[in-house]
Short mmCIF file of C-alpha atoms in Angstrom, two decimals:
data_model
loop_
_atom_site.label_atom_id
_atom_site.label_comp_id
_atom_site.label_asym_id
_atom_site.label_seq_id
_atom_site.Cartn_x
_atom_site.Cartn_y
_atom_site.Cartn_z
CA UNK P 1 15.46 -2.24 18.63
CA UNK P 2 18.43 -4.46 17.77
CA UNK P 3 19.02 -4.55 14.00
CA UNK P 4 21.53 -6.41 11.86
CA UNK P 5 22.64 -4.57 8.71
CA UNK P 6 24.46 -6.87 6.30
CA UNK P 7 26.47 -4.93 3.74
CA UNK P 8 28.16 -1.60 4.45
CA UNK P 9 28.18 -0.18 0.96
CA UNK P 10 26.30 2.93 -0.07
CA UNK P 11 22.87 1.62 0.94
CA UNK P 12 23.90 -0.26 4.07
CA UNK P 13 26.02 2.57 5.44
CA UNK P 14 23.22 5.10 5.06
CA UNK P 15 20.68 2.72 6.56
CA UNK P 16 22.93 2.02 9.55
CA UNK P 17 23.49 5.74 10.18
CA UNK P 18 19.76 6.54 10.07
CA UNK P 19 18.86 3.65 12.39
CA UNK P 20 21.63 4.62 14.80
CA UNK P 21 20.46 8.24 14.82
CA UNK P 22 16.97 7.03 15.78
CA UNK P 23 18.40 5.20 18.79
CA UNK P 24 18.44 1.63 17.50
CA UNK P 25 21.21 -0.82 18.34
CA UNK P 26 22.90 -1.56 15.02
CA UNK P 27 25.36 -4.32 14.23
CA UNK P 28 27.03 -4.32 10.81
CA UNK P 29 28.25 -7.40 8.92
CA UNK P 30 30.51 -7.20 5.86
CA UNK P 31 33.20 -9.34 4.27
CA UNK P 32 35.14 -6.41 2.79
CA UNK P 33 37.95 -5.47 5.17
CA UNK P 34 38.01 -1.81 4.08
CA UNK P 35 34.27 -1.48 4.67
CA UNK P 36 34.65 -3.19 8.05
CA UNK P 37 37.27 -0.65 9.07
CA UNK P 38 35.10 2.21 7.84
CA UNK P 39 32.13 0.87 9.79
CA UNK P 40 34.15 0.57 12.98
CA UNK P 41 35.56 4.07 12.52
CA UNK P 42 31.98 5.32 12.51
CA UNK P 43 31.33 3.59 15.82
CA UNK P 44 29.34 0.56 14.75
CA UNK P 45 29.74 -2.89 16.26
CA UNK P 46 30.99 -4.73 13.17
CA UNK P 47 31.50 -8.38 12.31
CA UNK P 48 33.87 -9.22 9.47
CA UNK P 49 32.64 -12.20 7.47
CA UNK P 50 30.26 -13.55 4.87
CA UNK P 51 26.76 -12.38 5.75
CA UNK P 52 25.21 -15.40 4.08
CA UNK P 53 27.05 -17.67 6.53
CA UNK P 54 24.77 -18.65 9.40
CA UNK P 55 27.61 -18.73 11.94
CA UNK P 56 28.64 -15.19 11.01
CA UNK P 57 25.07 -13.95 11.49
CA UNK P 58 24.91 -15.76 14.81
CA UNK P 59 28.10 -14.02 15.88
CA UNK P 60 26.40 -10.77 14.95
CA UNK P 61 23.50 -11.61 17.27
CA UNK P 62 20.79 -12.56 14.82
CA UNK P 63 19.16 -14.68 17.53
CA UNK P 64 18.43 -11.47 19.47
CA UNK P 65 17.79 -9.14 16.53
CA UNK P 66 14.34 -7.77 15.74
CA UNK P 67 15.21 -7.23 12.09
CA UNK P 68 17.89 -8.00 9.51
CA UNK P 69 18.57 -6.23 6.24
CA UNK P 70 20.26 -8.06 3.38
CA UNK P 71 21.67 -4.92 1.77
CA UNK P 72 24.70 -6.21 -0.11
CA UNK P 73 25.14 -5.72 -3.84
CA UNK P 74 24.50 -9.41 -4.52
CA UNK P 75 20.88 -10.45 -4.91
CA UNK P 76 21.29 -14.14 -4.04
CA UNK P 77 23.34 -13.27 -0.94
CA UNK P 78 20.58 -10.96 0.26
CA UNK P 79 17.99 -13.64 -0.43
CA UNK P 80 19.93 -16.18 1.63
CA UNK P 81 20.35 -13.70 4.49
CA UNK P 82 16.59 -13.15 4.61
CA UNK P 83 15.85 -16.86 4.61
CA UNK P 84 18.15 -17.32 7.60
CA UNK P 85 16.67 -14.27 9.34
CA UNK P 86 13.17 -15.69 8.94
CA UNK P 87 14.23 -18.82 10.79
CA UNK P 88 15.14 -16.63 13.76
CA UNK P 89 11.86 -14.72 13.67
CA UNK P 90 13.42 -11.48 12.39
CA UNK P 91 11.72 -8.96 10.18
CA UNK P 92 13.62 -9.35 6.91
CA UNK P 93 14.34 -6.76 4.24
CA UNK P 94 15.99 -7.73 0.97
CA UNK P 95 17.71 -5.35 -1.40
CA UNK P 96 17.38 -5.85 -5.14
CA UNK P 97 19.98 -4.01 -7.19
CA UNK P 98 18.64 -5.16 -10.54
CA UNK P 99 15.35 -5.96 -12.23
CA UNK P 100 14.43 -9.64 -12.18
CA UNK P 101 11.84 -11.79 -13.91
CA UNK P 102 8.39 -11.77 -12.26
CA UNK P 103 8.61 -15.41 -11.19
CA UNK P 104 12.00 -14.82 -9.58
CA UNK P 105 10.67 -11.70 -7.85
CA UNK P 106 7.75 -13.71 -6.47
CA UNK P 107 10.21 -16.16 -4.94
CA UNK P 108 12.17 -13.36 -3.31
CA UNK P 109 9.02 -11.66 -2.07
CA UNK P 110 7.82 -14.90 -0.48
CA UNK P 111 11.06 -15.24 1.49
CA UNK P 112 11.33 -11.65 2.79
CA UNK P 113 9.01 -9.28 4.60
CA UNK P 114 9.98 -6.48 2.23
CA UNK P 115 11.83 -6.29 -1.07
CA UNK P 116 13.32 -2.89 -1.85
CA UNK P 117 14.90 -1.22 -4.86
CA UNK P 118 17.09 1.54 -3.37
CA UNK P 119 17.94 2.90 -6.80
CA UNK P 120 14.25 3.39 -7.50
CA UNK P 121 13.93 5.49 -4.36
CA UNK P 122 16.81 7.76 -5.31
CA UNK P 123 14.35 10.08 -7.00
CA UNK P 124 12.26 10.14 -3.83
CA UNK P 125 15.24 11.29 -1.79
CA UNK P 126 16.04 14.02 -4.30
CA UNK P 127 12.46 15.22 -4.32
CA UNK P 128 12.36 15.23 -0.51
CA UNK P 129 15.43 17.50 -0.46
CA UNK P 130 14.02 19.78 -3.15
CA UNK P 131 10.77 20.14 -1.20
CA UNK P 132 12.64 20.95 1.99
CA UNK P 133 12.46 17.49 3.53
CA UNK P 134 8.71 17.66 4.20
CA UNK P 135 7.70 14.00 4.43
CA UNK P 136 4.00 14.75 3.94
CA UNK P 137 4.61 17.11 1.00
CA UNK P 138 5.88 14.32 -1.24
CA UNK P 139 3.83 13.64 -4.33
CA UNK P 140 4.88 10.98 -6.79
CA UNK P 141 7.88 9.08 -5.47
CA UNK P 142 8.39 7.18 -8.67
CA UNK P 143 6.34 6.73 -11.76
CA UNK P 144 2.98 5.33 -10.68
CA UNK P 145 3.65 5.47 -6.93
CA UNK P 146 2.74 7.88 -4.15
CA UNK P 147 3.67 8.10 -0.50
CA UNK P 148 0.72 8.78 1.79
CA UNK P 149 0.28 8.95 5.55
CA UNK P 150 -3.03 7.74 7.00
CA UNK P 151 -4.22 8.42 10.54
CA UNK P 152 -6.24 5.53 11.96
CA UNK P 153 -9.48 6.45 13.72
CA UNK P 154 -11.18 4.43 16.44
CA UNK P 155 -13.70 2.79 14.09
CA UNK P 156 -11.15 1.63 11.52
CA UNK P 157 -11.24 -2.12 10.75
CA UNK P 158 -7.47 -2.45 11.18
CA UNK P 159 -7.48 -1.38 14.85
CA UNK P 160 -6.02 -4.30 16.80
CA UNK P 161 -4.41 -5.90 13.74
CA UNK P 162 -0.67 -6.40 13.53
CA UNK P 163 0.89 -3.96 11.08
CA UNK P 164 2.75 -6.73 9.24
CA UNK P 165 -0.50 -8.69 8.76
CA UNK P 166 -2.39 -5.89 7.00
CA UNK P 167 -2.68 -6.88 3.35
CA UNK P 168 -3.11 -4.09 0.83
CA UNK P 169 -2.74 -6.48 -2.08
CA UNK P 170 -1.20 -4.95 -5.17
CA UNK P 171 -2.39 -1.48 -4.16
CA UNK P 172 0.44 -0.65 -1.77
CA UNK P 173 2.77 -1.50 1.10
CA UNK P 174 2.99 -0.20 4.65
CA UNK P 175 6.52 1.07 5.26
CA UNK P 176 6.36 2.87 8.58
CA UNK P 177 4.22 3.22 11.68
CA UNK P 178 3.98 5.78 14.46
CA UNK P 179 1.95 6.17 17.62
CA UNK P 180 0.09 9.43 18.05
CA UNK P 181 2.76 12.09 18.43
CA UNK P 182 5.70 9.71 17.93
CA UNK P 183 7.99 9.61 14.87
CA UNK P 184 7.36 7.13 12.09
CA UNK P 185 9.61 4.06 12.31
CA UNK P 186 9.83 0.53 10.89
CA UNK P 187 7.20 -1.53 12.75
CA UNK P 188 8.15 -4.54 14.83
CA UNK P 189 6.57 -7.87 13.81
CA UNK P 190 4.22 -7.74 16.81
CA UNK P 191 3.23 -4.08 16.54
CA UNK P 192 -0.56 -3.75 16.72
CA UNK P 193 -2.49 -0.80 15.32
CA UNK P 194 -4.20 1.52 17.80
CA UNK P 195 -6.59 4.40 17.29
CA UNK P 196 -4.63 7.55 16.50
CA UNK P 197 -1.69 5.69 14.95
CA UNK P 198 -0.23 6.84 11.65
CA UNK P 199 0.73 4.51 8.82
CA UNK P 200 3.01 5.50 5.93
CA UNK P 201 2.07 3.67 2.75
CA UNK P 202 3.72 3.50 -0.64
CA UNK P 203 0.60 3.26 -2.80
CA UNK P 204 -0.12 2.80 -6.47
CA UNK P 205 -1.37 6.03 -7.99
CA UNK P 206 -5.05 5.55 -8.71
CA UNK P 207 -5.53 3.03 -5.90
CA UNK P 208 -5.28 5.42 -2.95
CA UNK P 209 -9.03 5.32 -2.32
CA UNK P 210 -8.86 1.51 -2.19
CA UNK P 211 -5.97 1.67 0.28
CA UNK P 212 -7.78 4.14 2.51
CA UNK P 213 -10.95 2.04 2.33
CA UNK P 214 -9.04 -1.06 3.49
CA UNK P 215 -7.47 0.83 6.38
CA UNK P 216 -10.32 3.09 7.44
CA UNK P 217 -13.42 1.22 6.27
#
């Protein structure tokens, strides 16, 4: 999968490395010359320029990318990146580095496929390491949230549905998908659910039964 990572700070650099390790074709965009040099030293195709500039994103190949991540430290820049990415049919992920008012968050959420708070997931990473990196052994990721993995059986109502179209409401979000026996990865916009697939969901504690009911019937 071709992916555009905009912002090569702490979050963007880690994201790019993980995606590259999984075999994806990663292009980095950043306007900080030192970060550009660091990205190139690590072997990434890197475009130096303002990631909120449409021409810069086009130079980075956004027209051929399956996904774009607005992972800079500036919220409005990330928002603009996602709006441009949506015009090209990309899956868009927007980083928030600060809490925002609910009405502002709603606007961001409407313009991106996913809104993430990397700082909030810092505790999840620490807990994963403490538990030996066992993805399925994670309990509470953050206060009020749990990570669960659901295996879809042949009679589940979501079989045949596109992963990105499955609506769990306020109960949770689907973050990864894997075919039977394959690793969990970010789903493509057109990925359809098949029997035996696994879905990783970040669910609200107390609503797990509702999530499983929506997915499994």
